[in-house]
PDB file of C-alpha atoms in Angstrom:
ATOM      1  CA  MET D   1      29.521   8.036  25.751  1.00 45.00           C
ATOM      2  CA  PRO D   2      27.039   8.493  22.924  1.00 47.00           C
ATOM      3  CA  ARG D   3      23.538   9.244  24.069  1.00 49.00           C
ATOM      4  CA  ARG D   4      21.176   6.329  23.545  1.00 49.00           C
ATOM      5  CA  SER D   5      17.772   6.914  22.044  1.00 45.00           C
ATOM      6  CA  THR D   6      14.874   6.375  24.438  1.00 47.00           C
ATOM      7  CA  SER D   7      12.401   5.755  21.632  1.00 51.00           C
ATOM      8  CA  LEU D   8      10.837   2.311  21.735  1.00 54.00           C
ATOM      9  CA  VAL D   9       9.038   2.726  18.397  1.00 57.00           C
ATOM     10  CA  PRO D  10      10.274   0.203  15.822  1.00 65.00           C
ATOM     11  CA  PRO D  11      11.350   1.800  12.537  1.00 69.00           C
ATOM     12  CA  PRO D  12       9.406   1.310   9.303  1.00 69.00           C
ATOM     13  CA  PRO D  13      10.400  -1.853   7.414  1.00 72.00           C
ATOM     14  CA  ARG D  14      13.573  -1.268   5.407  1.00 77.00           C
ATOM     15  CA  PRO D  15      13.032  -1.505   1.654  1.00 79.00           C
ATOM     16  CA  THR D  16      14.497  -4.457  -0.196  1.00 86.00           C
ATOM     17  CA  ARG D  17      16.927  -3.839  -3.051  1.00 89.00           C
ATOM     18  CA  GLY D  18      14.086  -4.418  -5.488  1.00 91.00           C
ATOM     19  CA  GLU D  19      11.847  -1.939  -3.659  1.00 89.00           C
ATOM     20  CA  ALA D  20      14.608   0.676  -3.692  1.00 89.00           C
ATOM     21  CA  ILE D  21      15.105   0.252  -7.441  1.00 93.00           C
ATOM     22  CA  ALA D  22      11.328   0.398  -7.964  1.00 91.00           C
ATOM     23  CA  ALA D  23      11.137   3.670  -6.023  1.00 85.00           C
ATOM     24  CA  SER D  24      13.985   5.168  -8.052  1.00 89.00           C
ATOM     25  CA  LEU D  25      12.435   4.109 -11.360  1.00 90.00           C
ATOM     26  CA  ALA D  26       9.031   5.420 -10.288  1.00 83.00           C
ATOM     27  CA  GLU D  27      10.534   8.781  -9.389  1.00 75.00           C
ATOM     28  CA  ASP D  28      12.198   9.019 -12.807  1.00 81.00           C
ATOM     29  CA  ILE D  29       8.929   8.094 -14.519  1.00 77.00           C
ATOM     30  CA  VAL D  30       6.690  10.559 -12.686  1.00 63.00           C
ATOM     31  CA  ALA D  31       9.293  13.317 -13.034  1.00 59.00           C
ATOM     32  CA  GLY D  32       9.298  12.778 -16.791  1.00 59.00           C
ATOM     33  CA  ARG D  33      12.922  11.656 -17.001  1.00 74.00           C
ATOM     34  CA  LEU D  34      11.702   8.320 -18.385  1.00 81.00           C
ATOM     35  CA  LYS D  35       9.121   8.999 -21.088  1.00 71.00           C
ATOM     36  CA  PRO D  36       6.079   6.835 -21.935  1.00 65.00           C
ATOM     37  CA  GLY D  37       7.085   3.996 -24.241  1.00 74.00           C
ATOM     38  CA  THR D  38      10.694   3.930 -23.031  1.00 85.00           C
ATOM     39  CA  SER D  39      12.058   0.381 -22.913  1.00 90.00           C
ATOM     40  CA  LEU D  40      13.165  -0.823 -19.466  1.00 94.00           C
ATOM     41  CA  ASP D  41      15.858  -3.340 -20.307  1.00 92.00           C
ATOM     42  CA  GLU D  42      16.769  -5.584 -17.364  1.00 93.00           C
ATOM     43  CA  VAL D  43      20.441  -5.874 -18.317  1.00 93.00           C
ATOM     44  CA  GLY D  44      20.841  -2.131 -18.756  1.00 94.00           C
ATOM     45  CA  LEU D  45      19.018  -1.349 -15.518  1.00 95.00           C
ATOM     46  CA  ALA D  46      21.097  -3.899 -13.601  1.00 94.00           C
ATOM     47  CA  ARG D  47      24.214  -2.161 -14.890  1.00 94.00           C
ATOM     48  CA  THR D  48      22.841   1.263 -13.953  1.00 93.00           C
ATOM     49  CA  TYR D  49      21.987   0.234 -10.392  1.00 94.00           C
ATOM     50  CA  GLY D  50      25.018  -1.991  -9.884  1.00 94.00           C
ATOM     51  CA  SER D  51      22.924  -5.038  -9.123  1.00 93.00           C
ATOM     52  CA  SER D  52      22.040  -8.403 -10.559  1.00 93.00           C
ATOM     53  CA  ARG D  53      18.980  -8.804 -12.762  1.00 93.00           C
ATOM     54  CA  THR D  54      16.969 -10.387  -9.922  1.00 94.00           C
ATOM     55  CA  PRO D  55      16.182  -7.184  -7.956  1.00 94.00           C
ATOM     56  CA  VAL D  56      15.559  -5.346 -11.242  1.00 95.00           C
ATOM     57  CA  ARG D  57      13.034  -8.027 -12.198  1.00 93.00           C
ATOM     58  CA  GLU D  58      11.471  -7.694  -8.733  1.00 93.00           C
ATOM     59  CA  ALA D  59      11.245  -3.914  -9.175  1.00 93.00           C
ATOM     60  CA  LEU D  60       9.501  -4.220 -12.539  1.00 93.00           C
ATOM     61  CA  ARG D  61       7.049  -6.745 -11.087  1.00 90.00           C
ATOM     62  CA  GLN D  62       6.224  -4.300  -8.292  1.00 88.00           C
ATOM     63  CA  LEU D  63       5.702  -1.406 -10.694  1.00 88.00           C
ATOM     64  CA  ALA D  64       3.517  -3.305 -13.163  1.00 87.00           C
ATOM     65  CA  PRO D  65       0.351  -3.340 -10.957  1.00 82.00           C
ATOM     66  CA  THR D  66       0.682   0.412 -10.321  1.00 76.00           C
ATOM     67  CA  GLY D  67       0.282   1.191 -14.008  1.00 74.00           C
ATOM     68  CA  LEU D  68       3.610   3.004 -14.264  1.00 79.00           C
ATOM     69  CA  VAL D  69       5.123   0.076 -16.163  1.00 88.00           C
ATOM     70  CA  GLN D  70       3.587  -2.246 -18.746  1.00 86.00           C
ATOM     71  CA  VAL D  71       5.070  -5.718 -19.189  1.00 86.00           C
ATOM     72  CA  SER D  72       4.331  -7.852 -22.257  1.00 82.00           C
ATOM     73  CA  PRO D  73       5.944 -11.071 -23.554  1.00 80.00           C
ATOM     74  CA  ARG D  74       7.017  -9.452 -26.826  1.00 78.00           C
ATOM     75  CA  ARG D  75       8.099  -5.944 -25.832  1.00 77.00           C
ATOM     76  CA  GLY D  76       9.268  -6.649 -22.299  1.00 87.00           C
ATOM     77  CA  ALA D  77       8.830  -3.797 -19.811  1.00 91.00           C
ATOM     78  CA  VAL D  78       8.095  -0.264 -21.004  1.00 90.00           C
ATOM     79  CA  VAL D  79       7.132   2.979 -19.273  1.00 85.00           C
ATOM     80  CA  ALA D  80       3.363   3.589 -19.193  1.00 77.00           C
ATOM     81  CA  ILE D  81       0.965   6.127 -17.765  1.00 63.00           C
ATOM     82  CA  PRO D  82      -1.130   4.644 -14.935  1.00 63.00           C
ATOM     83  CA  ASP D  83      -4.798   3.851 -15.400  1.00 71.00           C
ATOM     84  CA  ALA D  84      -6.807   6.529 -13.587  1.00 77.00           C
ATOM     85  CA  THR D  85      -9.626   4.180 -12.557  1.00 85.00           C
ATOM     86  CA  GLN D  86      -7.297   1.630 -10.964  1.00 80.00           C
ATOM     87  CA  LEU D  87      -5.448   4.350  -9.058  1.00 83.00           C
ATOM     88  CA  ALA D  88      -8.695   5.884  -7.802  1.00 89.00           C
ATOM     89  CA  GLU D  89      -9.745   2.494  -6.438  1.00 91.00           C
ATOM     90  CA  MET D  90      -6.390   2.020  -4.708  1.00 89.00           C
ATOM     91  CA  PHE D  91      -6.467   5.502  -3.163  1.00 93.00           C
ATOM     92  CA  LEU D  92     -10.011   4.911  -1.902  1.00 95.00           C
ATOM     93  CA  VAL D  93      -8.944   1.745  -0.086  1.00 96.00           C
ATOM     94  CA  MET D  94      -5.828   3.490   1.265  1.00 96.00           C
ATOM     95  CA  ALA D  95      -7.923   6.358   2.622  1.00 97.00           C
ATOM     96  CA  GLU D  96     -10.283   4.013   4.443  1.00 98.00           C
ATOM     97  CA  LEU D  97      -7.497   1.884   5.918  1.00 98.00           C
ATOM     98  CA  GLU D  98      -5.654   4.940   7.209  1.00 98.00           C
ATOM     99  CA  ALA D  99      -8.898   6.530   8.437  1.00 98.00           C
ATOM    100  CA  MET D 100      -9.521   3.403  10.508  1.00 98.00           C
ATOM    101  CA  ALA D 101      -5.962   3.524  11.839  1.00 98.00           C
ATOM    102  CA  ALA D 102      -6.213   7.217  12.764  1.00 98.00           C
ATOM    103  CA  ALA D 103      -9.544   6.685  14.527  1.00 98.00           C
ATOM    104  CA  LEU D 104      -8.091   3.810  16.535  1.00 98.00           C
ATOM    105  CA  CYS D 105      -5.039   5.954  17.368  1.00 98.00           C
ATOM    106  CA  ALA D 106      -7.309   8.581  18.910  1.00 98.00           C
ATOM    107  CA  LEU D 107      -8.742   5.915  21.200  1.00 97.00           C
ATOM    108  CA  ALA D 108      -5.890   3.490  21.808  1.00 97.00           C
ATOM    109  CA  MET D 109      -2.534   5.214  21.241  1.00 97.00           C
ATOM    110  CA  THR D 110      -0.297   5.114  24.307  1.00 97.00           C
ATOM    111  CA  PRO D 111       1.086   8.364  25.775  1.00 97.00           C
ATOM    112  CA  ALA D 112       4.582   7.402  24.568  1.00 97.00           C
ATOM    113  CA  GLN D 113       3.297   6.807  21.035  1.00 97.00           C
ATOM    114  CA  ARG D 114       1.480  10.149  21.056  1.00 97.00           C
ATOM    115  CA  ARG D 115       4.697  11.917  22.050  1.00 97.00           C
ATOM    116  CA  GLU D 116       6.612  10.068  19.334  1.00 97.00           C
ATOM    117  CA  LEU D 117       4.087  11.131  16.701  1.00 97.00           C
ATOM    118  CA  GLU D 118       4.289  14.734  17.871  1.00 97.00           C
ATOM    119  CA  ARG D 119       8.114  14.665  17.778  1.00 97.00           C
ATOM    120  CA  GLN D 120       7.994  13.294  14.238  1.00 97.00           C
ATOM    121  CA  HIS D 121       5.644  16.067  13.160  1.00 98.00           C
ATOM    122  CA  LEU D 122       7.816  18.771  14.722  1.00 97.00           C
ATOM    123  CA  ALA D 123      10.945  17.385  13.045  1.00 97.00           C
ATOM    124  CA  MET D 124       9.211  17.502   9.665  1.00 97.00           C
ATOM    125  CA  ALA D 125       8.553  21.233  10.063  1.00 97.00           C
ATOM    126  CA  ALA D 126      12.261  21.949   9.529  1.00 96.00           C
ATOM    127  CA  MET D 127      12.219  19.885   6.331  1.00 96.00           C
ATOM    128  CA  VAL D 128       9.301  21.933   5.036  1.00 97.00           C
ATOM    129  CA  ARG D 129      11.112  25.196   5.783  1.00 96.00           C
ATOM    130  CA  ALA D 130      14.221  23.918   3.999  1.00 96.00           C
ATOM    131  CA  GLY D 131      12.210  22.577   1.057  1.00 94.00           C
ATOM    132  CA  ASP D 132      13.933  19.218   1.535  1.00 94.00           C
ATOM    133  CA  VAL D 133      11.616  16.929  -0.418  1.00 90.00           C
ATOM    134  CA  ALA D 134      13.809  13.832  -0.086  1.00 86.00           C
ATOM    135  CA  ALA D 135      14.014  14.095   3.707  1.00 92.00           C
ATOM    136  CA  TYR D 136      10.309  14.873   4.008  1.00 93.00           C
ATOM    137  CA  ARG D 137       9.431  11.921   1.785  1.00 88.00           C
ATOM    138  CA  ALA D 138      11.222   9.494   4.125  1.00 88.00           C
ATOM    139  CA  ALA D 139       9.838  11.208   7.233  1.00 94.00           C
ATOM    140  CA  ASN D 140       6.346  11.043   5.762  1.00 94.00           C
ATOM    141  CA  VAL D 141       6.569   7.259   5.525  1.00 90.00           C
ATOM    142  CA  ALA D 142       7.672   7.173   9.171  1.00 94.00           C
ATOM    143  CA  PHE D 143       4.778   9.449  10.227  1.00 96.00           C
ATOM    144  CA  HIS D 144       2.186   7.156   8.674  1.00 96.00           C
ATOM    145  CA  HIS D 145       3.970   4.084  10.049  1.00 95.00           C
ATOM    146  CA  LEU D 146       3.518   5.546  13.545  1.00 97.00           C
ATOM    147  CA  LEU D 147      -0.215   5.748  12.867  1.00 97.00           C
ATOM    148  CA  TYR D 148      -0.298   2.077  11.916  1.00 97.00           C
ATOM    149  CA  LEU D 149       1.512   1.144  15.125  1.00 97.00           C
ATOM    150  CA  GLY D 150      -0.628   3.416  17.286  1.00 97.00           C
ATOM    151  CA  ALA D 151      -3.818   1.771  16.063  1.00 98.00           C
ATOM    152  CA  GLN D 152      -2.844  -1.310  18.124  1.00 97.00           C
ATOM    153  CA  ASN D 153      -4.144  -3.596  15.371  1.00 97.00           C
ATOM    154  CA  ARG D 154      -1.416  -5.628  13.718  1.00 96.00           C
ATOM    155  CA  TYR D 155      -3.563  -6.939  10.871  1.00 97.00           C
ATOM    156  CA  LEU D 156      -4.714  -3.448   9.963  1.00 97.00           C
ATOM    157  CA  GLY D 157      -1.079  -2.347  10.000  1.00 95.00           C
ATOM    158  CA  GLU D 158      -0.136  -5.152   7.603  1.00 94.00           C
ATOM    159  CA  LEU D 159      -2.925  -4.247   5.166  1.00 95.00           C
ATOM    160  CA  ALA D 160      -2.137  -0.529   5.323  1.00 95.00           C
ATOM    161  CA  THR D 161       1.588  -1.126   4.830  1.00 90.00           C
ATOM    162  CA  ALA D 162       1.018  -3.394   1.826  1.00 86.00           C
ATOM    163  CA  THR D 163      -1.374  -0.918   0.204  1.00 89.00           C
ATOM    164  CA  ARG D 164       0.937   1.983   0.923  1.00 87.00           C
ATOM    165  CA  ARG D 165       3.787   0.194  -0.836  1.00 79.00           C
ATOM    166  CA  ARG D 166       1.595  -0.230  -3.927  1.00 78.00           C
ATOM    167  CA  LEU D 167       0.884   3.504  -3.914  1.00 83.00           C
ATOM    168  CA  ALA D 168       4.337   4.628  -2.766  1.00 79.00           C
ATOM    169  CA  PRO D 169       5.486   5.956  -6.183  1.00 74.00           C
ATOM    170  CA  PHE D 170       2.479   8.267  -6.427  1.00 79.00           C
ATOM    171  CA  ARG D 171       2.465   9.394  -2.793  1.00 83.00           C
ATOM    172  CA  ALA D 172       6.162  10.197  -3.064  1.00 80.00           C
ATOM    173  CA  ALA D 173       5.943  11.936  -6.434  1.00 78.00           C
ATOM    174  CA  GLN D 174       3.093  14.280  -5.508  1.00 85.00           C
ATOM    175  CA  LEU D 175       5.308  15.890  -2.858  1.00 86.00           C
ATOM    176  CA  GLU D 176       7.181  17.525  -5.755  1.00 84.00           C
ATOM    177  CA  ALA D 177       4.122  19.631  -6.590  1.00 87.00           C
ATOM    178  CA  PRO D 178       4.318  23.361  -5.720  1.00 87.00           C
ATOM    179  CA  ASP D 179       3.459  24.097  -2.068  1.00 91.00           C
ATOM    180  CA  ARG D 180       2.627  20.432  -1.434  1.00 93.00           C
ATOM    181  CA  LEU D 181       5.151  20.030   1.413  1.00 94.00           C
ATOM    182  CA  ARG D 182       3.607  22.883   3.390  1.00 96.00           C
ATOM    183  CA  ARG D 183       0.063  21.676   2.788  1.00 96.00           C
ATOM    184  CA  SER D 184       0.917  18.059   3.601  1.00 96.00           C
ATOM    185  CA  HIS D 185       2.508  19.115   6.882  1.00 97.00           C
ATOM    186  CA  ALA D 186      -0.510  21.234   7.779  1.00 97.00           C
ATOM    187  CA  GLU D 187      -2.787  18.262   7.069  1.00 97.00           C
ATOM    188  CA  HIS D 188      -0.628  16.108   9.341  1.00 98.00           C
ATOM    189  CA  GLY D 189      -1.022  18.752  12.039  1.00 98.00           C
ATOM    190  CA  GLU D 190      -4.816  18.539  11.863  1.00 98.00           C
ATOM    191  CA  ILE D 191      -4.689  14.755  12.113  1.00 98.00           C
ATOM    192  CA  LEU D 192      -2.288  14.928  15.051  1.00 98.00           C
ATOM    193  CA  THR D 193      -4.477  17.446  16.894  1.00 98.00           C
ATOM    194  CA  ALA D 194      -7.539  15.231  16.497  1.00 98.00           C
ATOM    195  CA  ILE D 195      -5.650  12.199  17.799  1.00 98.00           C
ATOM    196  CA  GLN D 196      -4.291  14.108  20.793  1.00 97.00           C
ATOM    197  CA  ARG D 197      -7.834  15.220  21.638  1.00 97.00           C
ATOM    198  CA  GLY D 198      -9.184  11.684  21.377  1.00 98.00           C
ATOM    199  CA  ASP D 199     -11.382  12.759  18.453  1.00 98.00           C
ATOM    200  CA  ALA D 200     -11.675   9.543  16.439  1.00 98.00           C
ATOM    201  CA  ALA D 201     -14.111  10.946  13.879  1.00 98.00           C
ATOM    202  CA  GLY D 202     -11.975  14.049  13.352  1.00 98.00           C
ATOM    203  CA  ALA D 203      -8.808  11.984  12.913  1.00 98.00           C
ATOM    204  CA  ALA D 204     -10.494   9.732  10.359  1.00 98.00           C
ATOM    205  CA  SER D 205     -11.937  12.712   8.487  1.00 98.00           C
ATOM    206  CA  GLY D 206      -8.526  14.393   8.447  1.00 98.00           C
ATOM    207  CA  ILE D 207      -6.851  11.333   6.939  1.00 97.00           C
ATOM    208  CA  ARG D 208      -9.515  10.991   4.259  1.00 98.00           C
ATOM    209  CA  ALA D 209      -9.026  14.616   3.268  1.00 97.00           C
ATOM    210  CA  HIS D 210      -5.242  14.172   3.318  1.00 96.00           C
ATOM    211  CA  ILE D 211      -5.289  11.113   1.057  1.00 96.00           C
ATOM    212  CA  GLY D 212      -7.865  12.777  -1.198  1.00 94.00           C
ATOM    213  CA  LEU D 213      -5.572  15.756  -1.748  1.00 93.00           C
ATOM    214  CA  THR D 214      -2.670  13.410  -2.361  1.00 91.00           C
ATOM    215  CA  GLU D 215      -4.668  11.638  -5.066  1.00 89.00           C
ATOM    216  CA  ARG D 216      -5.801  14.870  -6.720  1.00 90.00           C
ATOM    217  CA  THR D 217      -2.280  16.295  -6.692  1.00 88.00           C
ATOM    218  CA  TRP D 218      -0.922  13.174  -8.371  1.00 82.00           C
ATOM    219  CA  ALA D 219      -3.778  13.177 -10.904  1.00 81.00           C
ATOM    220  CA  ALA D 220      -2.883  16.735 -11.935  1.00 83.00           C
ATOM    221  CA  MET D 221       0.772  15.752 -12.341  1.00 77.00           C
ATOM    222  CA  ALA D 222      -0.164  12.671 -14.385  1.00 71.00           C
ATOM    223  CA  GLU D 223      -2.371  14.762 -16.663  1.00 73.00           C
ATOM    224  CA  ALA D 224       0.533  17.149 -17.244  1.00 72.00           C
ATOM    225  CA  LEU D 225       2.657  14.172 -18.257  1.00 61.00           C
ATOM    226  CA  ARG D 226      -0.012  12.863 -20.626  1.00 59.00           C
ATOM    227  CA  ARG D 227      -0.321  16.106 -22.557  1.00 60.00           C
ATOM    228  CA  PRO D 228       3.259  16.109 -23.945  1.00 52.00           C
ATOM    229  CA  ALA D 229       2.971  12.379 -24.631  1.00 48.00           C
ATOM    230  CA  ALA D 230      -0.184  12.914 -26.668  1.00 49.00           C
ATOM    231  CA  ALA D 231       1.155  15.953 -28.546  1.00 50.00           C
TER     232      ALA D 231
END
């Protein structure tokens, strides 16, 4: 008989079709495969992703507030470079929400949740060694989701999840930067250690530093994209 999992931790919410298309488009944009000014035609994108126009429209609506996509009545949707000020504001809020969650985890996380977080961290070490960005990206979402659950505050979890989804394209893309997987995993380790020790202030400080490095890594990548566009 197949062995049943003993984990009682619910998985992160599964992305909708629109969210999946948004993530794929965002990855192409930040990787430079879709250049600034490129038209994002709904019919063509629906054909590319084998979907109707509805999830494509949903994806473009999700990307517009991030600054990756600009939507206008005349031109439709086109690829844009995100506004640095707006992103900085979003990252600041994300850092504080996750700092609150990490601090609460240090105080309120159950023993089973602590073990689950540690198992997740250990599993991600193999992804770092293999340089498997795609696997690490998905595992990274799960790691942070465990923090939201461990905080034992449902409303905080809802706010953090919603904000994370807004920033998902940038948090995912920055993992492509050189040595970022190793550094991200080390940062997770510091956060985990603080939580296991019941050090709320240390856990919160670790998350703030982690999100700050994420923001700075993305900012450097965005600047590299701007330079060819301006040339």
